Short mmCIF file of C-alpha atoms (C1' of nucleotides) in Angstrom, two decimals:
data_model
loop_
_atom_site.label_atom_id
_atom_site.label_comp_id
_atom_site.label_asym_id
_atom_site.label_seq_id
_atom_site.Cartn_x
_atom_site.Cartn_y
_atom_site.Cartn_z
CA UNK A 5 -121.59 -18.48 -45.91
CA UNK A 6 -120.08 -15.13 -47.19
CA UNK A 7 -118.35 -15.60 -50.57
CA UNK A 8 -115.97 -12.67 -50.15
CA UNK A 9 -114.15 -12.14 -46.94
CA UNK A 10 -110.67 -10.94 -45.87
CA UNK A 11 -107.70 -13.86 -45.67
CA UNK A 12 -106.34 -13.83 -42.25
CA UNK A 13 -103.13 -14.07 -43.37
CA UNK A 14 -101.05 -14.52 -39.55
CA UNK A 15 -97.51 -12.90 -39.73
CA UNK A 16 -94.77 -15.38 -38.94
CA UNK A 17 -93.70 -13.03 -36.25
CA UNK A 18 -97.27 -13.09 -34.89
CA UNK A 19 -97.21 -17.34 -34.92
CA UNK A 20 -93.42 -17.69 -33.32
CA UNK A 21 -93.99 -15.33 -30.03
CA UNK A 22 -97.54 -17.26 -29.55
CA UNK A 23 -96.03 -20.32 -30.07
CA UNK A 24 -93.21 -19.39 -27.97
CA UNK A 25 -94.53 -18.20 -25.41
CA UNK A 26 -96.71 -21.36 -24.79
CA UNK A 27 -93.55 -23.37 -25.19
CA UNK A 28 -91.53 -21.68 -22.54
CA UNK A 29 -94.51 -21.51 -20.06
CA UNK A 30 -95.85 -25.11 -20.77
CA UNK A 31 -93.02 -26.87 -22.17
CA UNK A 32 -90.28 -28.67 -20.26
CA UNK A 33 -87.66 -26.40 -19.81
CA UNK A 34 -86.89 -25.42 -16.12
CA UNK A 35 -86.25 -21.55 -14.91
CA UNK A 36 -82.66 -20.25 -15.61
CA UNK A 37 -82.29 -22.98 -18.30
CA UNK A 38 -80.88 -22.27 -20.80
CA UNK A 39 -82.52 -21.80 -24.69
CA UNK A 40 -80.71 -22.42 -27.90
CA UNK A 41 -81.08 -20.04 -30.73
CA UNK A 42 -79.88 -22.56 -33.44
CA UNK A 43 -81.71 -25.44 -31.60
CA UNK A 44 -84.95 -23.67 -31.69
CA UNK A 45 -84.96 -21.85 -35.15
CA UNK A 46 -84.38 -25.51 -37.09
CA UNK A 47 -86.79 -27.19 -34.68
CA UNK A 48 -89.59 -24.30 -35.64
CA UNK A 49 -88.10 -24.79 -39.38
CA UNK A 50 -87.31 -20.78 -39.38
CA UNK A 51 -84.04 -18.70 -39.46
CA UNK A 52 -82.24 -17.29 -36.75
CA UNK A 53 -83.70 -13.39 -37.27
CA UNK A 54 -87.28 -13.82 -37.06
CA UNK A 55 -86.45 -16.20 -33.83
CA UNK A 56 -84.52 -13.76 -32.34
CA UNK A 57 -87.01 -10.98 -32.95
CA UNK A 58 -89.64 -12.93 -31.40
CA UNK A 59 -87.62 -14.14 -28.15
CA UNK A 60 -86.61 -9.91 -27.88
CA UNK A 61 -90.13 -9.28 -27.50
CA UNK A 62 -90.85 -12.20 -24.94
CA UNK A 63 -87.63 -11.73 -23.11
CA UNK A 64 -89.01 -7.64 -22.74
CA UNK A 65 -92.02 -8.96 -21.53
CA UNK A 66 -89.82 -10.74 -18.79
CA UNK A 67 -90.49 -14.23 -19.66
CA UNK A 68 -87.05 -14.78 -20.69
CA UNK A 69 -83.36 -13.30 -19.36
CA UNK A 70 -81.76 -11.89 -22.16
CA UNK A 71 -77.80 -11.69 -21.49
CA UNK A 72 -75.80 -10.03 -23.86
CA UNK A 73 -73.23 -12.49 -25.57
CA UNK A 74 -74.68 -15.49 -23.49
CA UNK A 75 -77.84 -15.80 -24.64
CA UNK A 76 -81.39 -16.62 -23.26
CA UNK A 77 -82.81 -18.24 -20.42
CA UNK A 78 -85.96 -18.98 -18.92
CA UNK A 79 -86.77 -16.28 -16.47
CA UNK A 80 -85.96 -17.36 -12.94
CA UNK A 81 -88.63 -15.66 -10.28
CA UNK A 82 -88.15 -15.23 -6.69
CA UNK A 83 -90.45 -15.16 -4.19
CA UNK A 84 -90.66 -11.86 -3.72
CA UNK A 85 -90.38 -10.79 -7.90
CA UNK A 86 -93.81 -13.11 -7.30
CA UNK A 87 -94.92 -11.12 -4.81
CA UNK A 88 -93.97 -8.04 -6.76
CA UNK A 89 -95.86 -9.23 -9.42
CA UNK A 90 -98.70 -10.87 -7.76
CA UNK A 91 -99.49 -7.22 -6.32
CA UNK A 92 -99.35 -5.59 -9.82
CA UNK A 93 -101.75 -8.14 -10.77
CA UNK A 94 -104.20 -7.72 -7.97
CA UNK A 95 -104.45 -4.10 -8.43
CA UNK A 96 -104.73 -4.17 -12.06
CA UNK A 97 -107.49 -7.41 -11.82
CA UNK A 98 -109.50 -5.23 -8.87
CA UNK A 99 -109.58 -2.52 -11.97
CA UNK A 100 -110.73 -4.93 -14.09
CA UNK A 101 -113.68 -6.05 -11.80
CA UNK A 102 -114.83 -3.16 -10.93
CA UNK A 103 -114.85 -2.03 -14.73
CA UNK A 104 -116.32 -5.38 -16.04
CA UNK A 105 -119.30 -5.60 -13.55
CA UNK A 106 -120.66 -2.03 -14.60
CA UNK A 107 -119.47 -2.59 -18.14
CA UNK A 108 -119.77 -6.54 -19.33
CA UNK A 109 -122.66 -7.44 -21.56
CA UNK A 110 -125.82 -10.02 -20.43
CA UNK A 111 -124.05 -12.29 -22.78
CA UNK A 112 -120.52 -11.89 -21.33
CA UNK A 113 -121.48 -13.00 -17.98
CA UNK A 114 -123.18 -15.84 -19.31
CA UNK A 115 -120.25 -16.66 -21.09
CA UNK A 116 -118.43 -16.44 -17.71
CA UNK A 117 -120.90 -18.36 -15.92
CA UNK A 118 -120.57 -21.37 -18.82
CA UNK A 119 -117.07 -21.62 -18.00
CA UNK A 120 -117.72 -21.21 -14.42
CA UNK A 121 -120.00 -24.83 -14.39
CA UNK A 122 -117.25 -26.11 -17.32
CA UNK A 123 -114.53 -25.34 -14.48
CA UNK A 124 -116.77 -27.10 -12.17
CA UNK A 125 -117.37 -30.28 -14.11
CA UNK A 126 -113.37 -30.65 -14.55
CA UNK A 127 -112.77 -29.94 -10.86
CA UNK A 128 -114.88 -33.20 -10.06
CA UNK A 129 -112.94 -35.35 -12.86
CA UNK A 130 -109.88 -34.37 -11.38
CA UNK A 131 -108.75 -32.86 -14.45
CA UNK A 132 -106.10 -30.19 -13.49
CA UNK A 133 -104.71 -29.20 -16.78
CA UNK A 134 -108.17 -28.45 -18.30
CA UNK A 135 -109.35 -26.55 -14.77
CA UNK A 136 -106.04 -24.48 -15.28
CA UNK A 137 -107.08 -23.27 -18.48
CA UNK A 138 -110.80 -22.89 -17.92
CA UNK A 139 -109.31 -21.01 -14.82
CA UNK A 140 -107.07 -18.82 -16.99
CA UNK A 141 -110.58 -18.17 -19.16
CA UNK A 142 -112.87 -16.63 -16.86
CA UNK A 143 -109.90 -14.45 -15.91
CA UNK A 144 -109.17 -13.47 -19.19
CA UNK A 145 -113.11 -12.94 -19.72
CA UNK A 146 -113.52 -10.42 -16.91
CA UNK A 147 -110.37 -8.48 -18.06
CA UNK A 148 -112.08 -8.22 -21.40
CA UNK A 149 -114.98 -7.69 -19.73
CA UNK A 150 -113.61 -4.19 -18.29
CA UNK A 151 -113.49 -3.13 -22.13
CA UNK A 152 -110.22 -1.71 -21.48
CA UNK A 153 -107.25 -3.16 -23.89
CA UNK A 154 -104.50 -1.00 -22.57
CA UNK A 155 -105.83 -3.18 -19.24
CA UNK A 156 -105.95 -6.46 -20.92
CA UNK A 157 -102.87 -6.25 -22.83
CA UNK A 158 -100.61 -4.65 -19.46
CA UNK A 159 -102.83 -7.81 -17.45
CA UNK A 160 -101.33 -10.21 -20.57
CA UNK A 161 -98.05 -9.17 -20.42
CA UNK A 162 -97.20 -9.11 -16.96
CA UNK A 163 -99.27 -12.46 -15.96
CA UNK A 164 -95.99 -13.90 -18.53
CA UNK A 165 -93.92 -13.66 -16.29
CA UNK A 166 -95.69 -15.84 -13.32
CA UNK A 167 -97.49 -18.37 -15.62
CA UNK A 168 -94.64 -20.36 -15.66
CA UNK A 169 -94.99 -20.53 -11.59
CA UNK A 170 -99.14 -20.99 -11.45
CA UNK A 171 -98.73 -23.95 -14.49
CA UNK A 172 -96.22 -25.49 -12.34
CA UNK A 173 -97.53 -25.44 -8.94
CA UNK A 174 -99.96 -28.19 -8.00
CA UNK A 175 -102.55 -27.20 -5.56
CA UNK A 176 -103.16 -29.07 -2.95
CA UNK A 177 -106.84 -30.61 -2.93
CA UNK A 178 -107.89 -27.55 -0.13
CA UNK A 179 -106.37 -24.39 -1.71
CA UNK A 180 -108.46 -26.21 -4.97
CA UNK A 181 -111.36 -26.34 -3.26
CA UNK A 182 -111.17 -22.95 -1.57
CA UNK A 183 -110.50 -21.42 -5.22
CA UNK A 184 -113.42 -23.36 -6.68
CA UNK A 185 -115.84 -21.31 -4.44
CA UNK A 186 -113.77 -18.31 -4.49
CA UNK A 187 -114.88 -18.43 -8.04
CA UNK A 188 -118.52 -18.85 -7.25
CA UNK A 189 -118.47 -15.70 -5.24
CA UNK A 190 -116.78 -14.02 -7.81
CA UNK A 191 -119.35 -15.18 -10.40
CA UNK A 192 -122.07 -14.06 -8.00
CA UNK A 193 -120.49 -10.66 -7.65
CA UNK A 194 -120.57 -10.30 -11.50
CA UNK A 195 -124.41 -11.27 -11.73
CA UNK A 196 -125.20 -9.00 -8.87
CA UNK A 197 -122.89 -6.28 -10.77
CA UNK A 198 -121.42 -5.71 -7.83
CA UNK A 199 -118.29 -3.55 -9.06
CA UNK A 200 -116.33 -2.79 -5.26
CA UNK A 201 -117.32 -6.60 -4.24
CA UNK A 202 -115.97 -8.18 -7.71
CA UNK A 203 -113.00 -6.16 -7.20
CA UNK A 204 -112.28 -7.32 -3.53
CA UNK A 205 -113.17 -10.50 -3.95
CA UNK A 206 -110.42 -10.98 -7.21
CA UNK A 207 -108.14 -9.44 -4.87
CA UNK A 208 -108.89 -11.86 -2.20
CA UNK A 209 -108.63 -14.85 -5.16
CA UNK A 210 -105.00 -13.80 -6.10
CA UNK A 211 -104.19 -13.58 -2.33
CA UNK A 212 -104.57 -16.51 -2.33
CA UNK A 213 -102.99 -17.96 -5.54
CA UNK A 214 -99.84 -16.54 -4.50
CA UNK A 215 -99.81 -18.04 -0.62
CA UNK A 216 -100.54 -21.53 -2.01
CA UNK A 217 -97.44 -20.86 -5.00
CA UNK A 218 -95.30 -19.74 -1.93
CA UNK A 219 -96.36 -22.65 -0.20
CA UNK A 220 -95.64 -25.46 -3.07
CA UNK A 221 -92.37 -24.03 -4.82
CA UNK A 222 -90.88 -21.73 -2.07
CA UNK A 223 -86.84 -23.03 -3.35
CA UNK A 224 -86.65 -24.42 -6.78
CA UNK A 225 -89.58 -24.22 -8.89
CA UNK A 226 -88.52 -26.19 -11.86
CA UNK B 2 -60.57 6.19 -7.63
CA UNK B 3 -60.43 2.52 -7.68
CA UNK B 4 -58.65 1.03 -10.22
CA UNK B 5 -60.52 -2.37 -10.88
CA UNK B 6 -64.22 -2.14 -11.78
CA UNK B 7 -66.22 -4.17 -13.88
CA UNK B 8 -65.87 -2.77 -17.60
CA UNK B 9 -69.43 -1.29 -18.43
CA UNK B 10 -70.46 -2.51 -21.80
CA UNK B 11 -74.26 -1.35 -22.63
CA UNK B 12 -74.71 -3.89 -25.42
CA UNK B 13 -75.77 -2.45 -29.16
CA UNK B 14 -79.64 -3.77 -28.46
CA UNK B 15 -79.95 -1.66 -24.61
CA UNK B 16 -78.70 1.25 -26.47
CA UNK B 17 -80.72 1.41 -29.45
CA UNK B 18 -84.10 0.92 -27.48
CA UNK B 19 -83.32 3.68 -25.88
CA UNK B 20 -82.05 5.94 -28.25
CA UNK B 21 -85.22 4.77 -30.15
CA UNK B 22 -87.14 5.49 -27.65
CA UNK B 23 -86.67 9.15 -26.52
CA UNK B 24 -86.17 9.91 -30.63
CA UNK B 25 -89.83 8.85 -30.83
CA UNK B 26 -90.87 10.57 -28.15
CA UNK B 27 -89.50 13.64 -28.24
CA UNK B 28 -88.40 13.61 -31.90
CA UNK B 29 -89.91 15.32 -35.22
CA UNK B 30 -92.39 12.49 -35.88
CA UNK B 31 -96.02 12.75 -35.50
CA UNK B 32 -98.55 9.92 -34.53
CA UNK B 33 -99.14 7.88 -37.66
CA UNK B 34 -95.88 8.98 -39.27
CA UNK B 35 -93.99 6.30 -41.53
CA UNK B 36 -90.96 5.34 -40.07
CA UNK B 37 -88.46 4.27 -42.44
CA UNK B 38 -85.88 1.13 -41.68
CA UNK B 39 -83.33 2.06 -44.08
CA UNK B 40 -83.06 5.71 -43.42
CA UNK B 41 -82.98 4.80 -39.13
CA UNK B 42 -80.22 2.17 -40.32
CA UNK B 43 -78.08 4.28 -41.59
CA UNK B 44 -78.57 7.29 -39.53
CA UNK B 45 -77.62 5.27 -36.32
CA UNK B 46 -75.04 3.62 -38.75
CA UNK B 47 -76.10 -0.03 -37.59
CA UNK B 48 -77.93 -2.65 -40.26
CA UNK B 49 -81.61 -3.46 -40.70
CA UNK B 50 -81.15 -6.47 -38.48
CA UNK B 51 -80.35 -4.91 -34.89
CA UNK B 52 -82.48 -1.94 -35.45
CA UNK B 53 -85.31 -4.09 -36.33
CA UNK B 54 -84.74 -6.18 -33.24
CA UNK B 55 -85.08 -2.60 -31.14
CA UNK B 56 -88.16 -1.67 -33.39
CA UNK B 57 -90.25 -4.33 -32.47
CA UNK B 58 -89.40 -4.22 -28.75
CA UNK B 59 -90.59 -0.78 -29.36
CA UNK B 60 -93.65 -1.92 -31.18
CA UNK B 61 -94.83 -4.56 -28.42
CA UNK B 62 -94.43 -1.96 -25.81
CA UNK B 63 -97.41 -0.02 -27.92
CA UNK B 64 -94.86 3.22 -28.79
CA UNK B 65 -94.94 1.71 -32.61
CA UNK B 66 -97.26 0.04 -34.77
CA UNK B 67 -96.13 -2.54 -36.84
CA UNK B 68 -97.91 -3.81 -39.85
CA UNK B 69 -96.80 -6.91 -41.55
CA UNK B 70 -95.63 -5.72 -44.81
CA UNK B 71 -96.17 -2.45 -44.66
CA UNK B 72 -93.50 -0.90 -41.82
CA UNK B 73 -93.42 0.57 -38.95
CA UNK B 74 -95.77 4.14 -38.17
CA UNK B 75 -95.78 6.20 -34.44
CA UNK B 76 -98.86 5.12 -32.43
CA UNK B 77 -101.64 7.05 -32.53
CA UNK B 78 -103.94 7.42 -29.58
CA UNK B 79 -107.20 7.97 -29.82
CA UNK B 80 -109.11 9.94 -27.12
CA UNK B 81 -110.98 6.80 -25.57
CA UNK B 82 -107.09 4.78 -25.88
CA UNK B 83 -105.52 7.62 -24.07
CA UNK B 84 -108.02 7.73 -21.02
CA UNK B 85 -108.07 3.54 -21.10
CA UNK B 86 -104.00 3.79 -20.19
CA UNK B 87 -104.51 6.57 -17.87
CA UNK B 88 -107.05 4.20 -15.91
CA UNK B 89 -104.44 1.85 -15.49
CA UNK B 90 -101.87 4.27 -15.12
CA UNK B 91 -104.39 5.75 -12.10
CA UNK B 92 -104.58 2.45 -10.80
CA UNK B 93 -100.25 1.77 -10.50
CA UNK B 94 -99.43 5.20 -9.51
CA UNK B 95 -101.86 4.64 -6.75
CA UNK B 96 -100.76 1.16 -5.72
CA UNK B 97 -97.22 2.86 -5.91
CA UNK B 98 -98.34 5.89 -3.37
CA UNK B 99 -99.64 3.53 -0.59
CA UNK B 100 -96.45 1.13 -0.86
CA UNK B 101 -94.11 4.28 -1.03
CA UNK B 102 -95.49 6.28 1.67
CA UNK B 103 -95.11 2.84 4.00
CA UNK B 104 -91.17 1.57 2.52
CA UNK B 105 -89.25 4.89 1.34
CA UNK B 106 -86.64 5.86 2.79
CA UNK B 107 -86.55 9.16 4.65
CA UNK B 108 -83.56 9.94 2.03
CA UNK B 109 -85.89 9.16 -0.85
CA UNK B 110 -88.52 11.55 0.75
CA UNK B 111 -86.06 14.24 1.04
CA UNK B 112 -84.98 14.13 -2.42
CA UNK B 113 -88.55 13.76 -3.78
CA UNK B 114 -88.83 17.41 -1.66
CA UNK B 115 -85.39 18.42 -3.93
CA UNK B 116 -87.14 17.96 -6.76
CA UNK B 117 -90.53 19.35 -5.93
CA UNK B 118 -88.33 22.53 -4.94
CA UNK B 119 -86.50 22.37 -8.29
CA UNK B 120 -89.83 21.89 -9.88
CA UNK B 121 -91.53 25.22 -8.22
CA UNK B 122 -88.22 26.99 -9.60
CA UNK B 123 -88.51 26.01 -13.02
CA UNK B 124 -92.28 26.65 -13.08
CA UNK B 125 -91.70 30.18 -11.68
CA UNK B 126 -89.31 30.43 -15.02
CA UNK B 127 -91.57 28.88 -17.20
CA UNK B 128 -89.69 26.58 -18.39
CA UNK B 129 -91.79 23.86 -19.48
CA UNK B 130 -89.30 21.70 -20.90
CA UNK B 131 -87.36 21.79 -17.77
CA UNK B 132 -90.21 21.10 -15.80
CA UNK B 133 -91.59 18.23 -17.77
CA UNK B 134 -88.24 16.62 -16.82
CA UNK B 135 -88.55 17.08 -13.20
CA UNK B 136 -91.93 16.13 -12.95
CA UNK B 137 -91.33 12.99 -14.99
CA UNK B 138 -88.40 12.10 -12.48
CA UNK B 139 -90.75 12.79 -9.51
CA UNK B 140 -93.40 10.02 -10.35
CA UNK B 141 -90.36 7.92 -10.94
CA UNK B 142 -88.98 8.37 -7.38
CA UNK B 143 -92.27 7.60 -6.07
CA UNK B 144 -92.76 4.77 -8.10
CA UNK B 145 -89.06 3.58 -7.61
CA UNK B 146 -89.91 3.88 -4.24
CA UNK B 147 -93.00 1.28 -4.00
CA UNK B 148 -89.74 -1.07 -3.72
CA UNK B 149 -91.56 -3.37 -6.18
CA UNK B 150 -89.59 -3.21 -9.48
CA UNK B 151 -92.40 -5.10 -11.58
CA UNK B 152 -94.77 -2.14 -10.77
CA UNK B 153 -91.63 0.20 -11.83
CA UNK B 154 -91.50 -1.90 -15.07
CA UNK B 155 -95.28 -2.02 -16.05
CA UNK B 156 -95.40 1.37 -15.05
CA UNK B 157 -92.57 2.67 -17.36
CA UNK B 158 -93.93 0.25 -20.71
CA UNK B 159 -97.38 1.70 -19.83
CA UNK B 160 -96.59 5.55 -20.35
CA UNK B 161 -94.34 4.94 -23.05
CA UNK B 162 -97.41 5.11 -24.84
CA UNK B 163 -98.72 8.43 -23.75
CA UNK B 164 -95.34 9.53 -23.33
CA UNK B 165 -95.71 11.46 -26.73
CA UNK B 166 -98.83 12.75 -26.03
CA UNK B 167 -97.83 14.34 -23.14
CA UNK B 168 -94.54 15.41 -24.20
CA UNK B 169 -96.67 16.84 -27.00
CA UNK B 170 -99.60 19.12 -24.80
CA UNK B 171 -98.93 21.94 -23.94
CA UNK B 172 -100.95 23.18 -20.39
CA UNK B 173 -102.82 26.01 -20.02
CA UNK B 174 -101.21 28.36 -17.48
CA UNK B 175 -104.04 27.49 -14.92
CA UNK B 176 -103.49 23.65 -15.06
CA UNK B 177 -100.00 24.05 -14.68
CA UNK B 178 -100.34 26.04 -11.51
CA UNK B 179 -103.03 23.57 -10.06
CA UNK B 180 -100.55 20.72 -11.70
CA UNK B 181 -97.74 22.32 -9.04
CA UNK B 182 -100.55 22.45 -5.81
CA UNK B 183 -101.18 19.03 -6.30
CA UNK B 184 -97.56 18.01 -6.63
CA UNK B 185 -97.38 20.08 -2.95
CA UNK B 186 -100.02 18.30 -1.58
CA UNK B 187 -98.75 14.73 -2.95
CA UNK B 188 -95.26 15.36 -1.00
CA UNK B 189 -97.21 16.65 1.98
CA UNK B 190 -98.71 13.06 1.98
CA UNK B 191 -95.87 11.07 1.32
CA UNK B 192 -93.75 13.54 4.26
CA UNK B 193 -96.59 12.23 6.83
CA UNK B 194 -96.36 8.95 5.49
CA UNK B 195 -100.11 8.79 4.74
CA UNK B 196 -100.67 5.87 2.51
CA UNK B 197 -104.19 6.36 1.36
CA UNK B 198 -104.03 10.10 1.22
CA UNK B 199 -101.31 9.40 -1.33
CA UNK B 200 -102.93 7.47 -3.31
CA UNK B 201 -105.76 8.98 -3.68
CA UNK B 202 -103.91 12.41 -4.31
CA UNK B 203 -101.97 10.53 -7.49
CA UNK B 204 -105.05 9.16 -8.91
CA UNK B 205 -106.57 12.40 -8.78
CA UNK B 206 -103.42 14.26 -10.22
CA UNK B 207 -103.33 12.13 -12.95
CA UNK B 208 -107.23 12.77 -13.63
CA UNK B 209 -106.72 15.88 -14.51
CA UNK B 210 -103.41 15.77 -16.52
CA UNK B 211 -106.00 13.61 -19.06
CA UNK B 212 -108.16 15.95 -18.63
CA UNK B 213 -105.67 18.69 -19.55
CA UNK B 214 -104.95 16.34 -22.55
CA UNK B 215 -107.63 15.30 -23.42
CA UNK B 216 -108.85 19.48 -24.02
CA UNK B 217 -105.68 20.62 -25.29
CA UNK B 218 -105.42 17.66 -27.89
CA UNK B 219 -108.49 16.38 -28.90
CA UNK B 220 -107.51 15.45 -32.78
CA UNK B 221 -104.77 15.41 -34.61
CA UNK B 222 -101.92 15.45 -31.98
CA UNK B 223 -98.40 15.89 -33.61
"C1'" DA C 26 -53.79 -34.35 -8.82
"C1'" DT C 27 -54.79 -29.46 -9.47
"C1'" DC C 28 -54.59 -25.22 -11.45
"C1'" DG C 29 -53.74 -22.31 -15.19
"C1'" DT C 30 -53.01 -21.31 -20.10
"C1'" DG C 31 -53.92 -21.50 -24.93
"C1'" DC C 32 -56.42 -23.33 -28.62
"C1'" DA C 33 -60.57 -25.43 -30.88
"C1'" DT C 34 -65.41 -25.24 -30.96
"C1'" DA C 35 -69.84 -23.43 -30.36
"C1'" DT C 36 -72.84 -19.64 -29.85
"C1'" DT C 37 -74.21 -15.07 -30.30
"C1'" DG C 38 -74.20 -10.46 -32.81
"C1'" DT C 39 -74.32 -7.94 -37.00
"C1'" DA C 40 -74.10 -7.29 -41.90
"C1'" DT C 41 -75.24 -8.71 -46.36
"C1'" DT C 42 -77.94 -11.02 -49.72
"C1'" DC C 43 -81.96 -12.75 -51.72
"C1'" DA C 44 -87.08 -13.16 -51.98
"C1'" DA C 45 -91.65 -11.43 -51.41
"C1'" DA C 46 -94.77 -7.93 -50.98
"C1'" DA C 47 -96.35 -3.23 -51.40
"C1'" DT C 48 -96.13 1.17 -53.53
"C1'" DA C 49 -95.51 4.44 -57.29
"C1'" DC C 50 -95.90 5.41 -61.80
"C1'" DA C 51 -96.71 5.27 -66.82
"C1'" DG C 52 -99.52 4.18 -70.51
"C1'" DA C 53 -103.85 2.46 -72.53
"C1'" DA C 54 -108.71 2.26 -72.70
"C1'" DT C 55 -112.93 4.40 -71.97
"C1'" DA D 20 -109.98 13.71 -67.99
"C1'" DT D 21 -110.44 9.53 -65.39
"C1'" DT D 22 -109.97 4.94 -64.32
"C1'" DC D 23 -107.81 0.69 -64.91
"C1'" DT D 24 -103.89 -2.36 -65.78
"C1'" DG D 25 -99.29 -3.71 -66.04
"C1'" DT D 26 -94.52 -2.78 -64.87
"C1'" DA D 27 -90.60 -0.66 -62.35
"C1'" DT D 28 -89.12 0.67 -57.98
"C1'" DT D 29 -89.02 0.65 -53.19
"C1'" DT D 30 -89.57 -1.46 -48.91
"C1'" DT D 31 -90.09 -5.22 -45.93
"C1'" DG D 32 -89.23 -10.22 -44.60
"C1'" DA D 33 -86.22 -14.00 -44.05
"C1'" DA D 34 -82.00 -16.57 -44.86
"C1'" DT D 35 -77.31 -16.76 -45.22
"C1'" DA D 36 -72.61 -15.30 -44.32
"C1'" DC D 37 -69.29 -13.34 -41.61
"C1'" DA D 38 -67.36 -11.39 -37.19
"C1'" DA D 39 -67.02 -11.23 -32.31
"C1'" DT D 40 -67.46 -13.33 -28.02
"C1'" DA D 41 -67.88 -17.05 -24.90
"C1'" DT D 42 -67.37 -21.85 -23.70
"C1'" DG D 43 -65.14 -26.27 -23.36
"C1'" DC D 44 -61.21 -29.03 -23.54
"C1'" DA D 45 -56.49 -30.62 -23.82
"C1'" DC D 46 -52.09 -30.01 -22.45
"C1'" DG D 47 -48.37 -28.50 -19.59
"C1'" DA D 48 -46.56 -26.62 -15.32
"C1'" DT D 49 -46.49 -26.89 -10.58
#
DNA sequence: ATCGTGCATATTGTATTCAAAATACAGAAT
DNA sequence: ATTCTGTATTTTGAATACAATATGCACGAT
């Protein structure tokens, strides 16, 4: 072990919008509800201004609503602002794919293929909540896979605003399934380095995604 | 002229972002420049607090870069950063082409052709600035014209961040000329509707505007 | 009972204050 | 002269205080 290294020293700005932003797309509050300023700054044990700094910067990533005067809500989506987004997504996750299989290291992909067998495993207990964010993973492995941040971090940011919709949607045991070997292929294309058929076949996977949210939440998605 | 309409009140936060936003851009700073809190406070005449809200909406949109403790500088963009956001930028002006050329209106088209006509005129004066402008508002139509507003929205936070750069380069002569044949060509395909010709055309436009960057600013660009 | 009005309360927006950290600078030691 | 160290100043970070706006409720008129 190195005596002398730097102290990560995380900025309290830094902590709040990762914290928040797995509160508001795990936690329990439903789309268009309503967040309290006061409510959340004593429950985080912080003052109002670095909590309203933080929720500026989620709200302008479009997870919240920001209304002047009113306040902040959970971002309500549509189905066709998940549509909108969903096609953002597939373009810039086709980029990705065709950028990670020329680019990704021998490690990389074994990485992905770990967490490929790991997603596997939790598909046959059952065990949704860990599948979602083994799921989420490999995803976020390919994107950094591409090498490109400017991709990752536009991928990051927009993908906000639906992860709300994808946590809360349960599959139904088929679409699960169906995405289980999607991923295989997709794993497959990566070995193979396959760059057009990676980038097709993530296209195809999000397809997908967003027909079975459509299908389970098309009024209502609390 | 009606006499009741809602009361437009852009709230202190909309306004400062953007005010922020087009003073970085276009203003004195260069990349890496300190920006200073106090002095931006009191020139807009508004506190720390609100400005600093504004600042780091700025910041996560990759215009700024904010270091805990140590303030606030102008981006800099490296050669490699610039061509990573041009990749994406390729792949969401593209997207846009294909769904514009398929759902925009024929009064869109026709002012698209305005503007293309305005933009000839001010290249035949040389005026850059002018022209800059119009071009700008060009990609916007077509992208405004995609119909989907969260590729408008990741499209606009995207080139915030080579918005400098660009504003900054100045084209050779011969660029600019070929900048204006592709710009025909791109409302030739839009005109007949041709979805992948668009697209295409766009992705290859913007190729060489980073290529025209990329010469004309290869260090150092304030 | 229902609707409207005015007031009390709560919430948001902005400014100010205080604390913590970084920077700039002066003086001492080599 | 140069480097180091300690101190003053500046700048940033966070909390508090105050102002403005919105919300909720009670009361009165119809």
């Amino acid at each position: 072990m190195t005596l002398l290294q730097p102290i990560h020293r995380p900025s309290l700005h830094d902590q709040l919008v990762e914290q928040l932003r797995s509160y508001f797309t795990e936690g329990p509050l439903k789309p268009g509800e309503k967040v309290n300023e006061q409510a959340l700054a004593s429950a985080y044990g912080v003052s109002r201004t670095p909590l309203r700094e933080a929720l500026k910067v989620l709200a302008s990533e479009g997870l919240l609503t920001w209304t002047p005067n009113r306040g902040v809500r959970m971002a309500e989506i549509s189905a066709e602002g998940l549509a909108e987004v969903f096609e953002v997504l597939m373009a810039l996750e086709s980029l990705a794919g065709r950028r990670a299989a020329a680019r990704m290291t021998e490690a990389g992909i074994t990485a992905v293929a770990t967490l490929q067998a790991q997603m596997e495993a939790e598909y046959e207990a059952g065990d949704i909540s860990a599948y979602f964010r083994t799921n989420q993973a490999i995803h976020e492995a390919i994107l950094q896979g591409s090498g490109n941040e400017a991709l990752v971090a536009t991928h990051r940011s927009l993908s906000g605003r639906v992860r709300r919709a994808r946590f809360m949607a349960n599959m139904s045991r088929t679409r699960w399934q169906h995405a289980i070997e999607e991923h295989r292929e997709i794993l497959a294309a990566l070995t193979a380095r396959d760059a057009e058929r990676l980038a097709q076949l993530l296209a195809v996977h999000l397809e997908g995604k967003l027909r079975s949210l459509q299908e389970t939440l098309p009024s209502g998605s609390g």
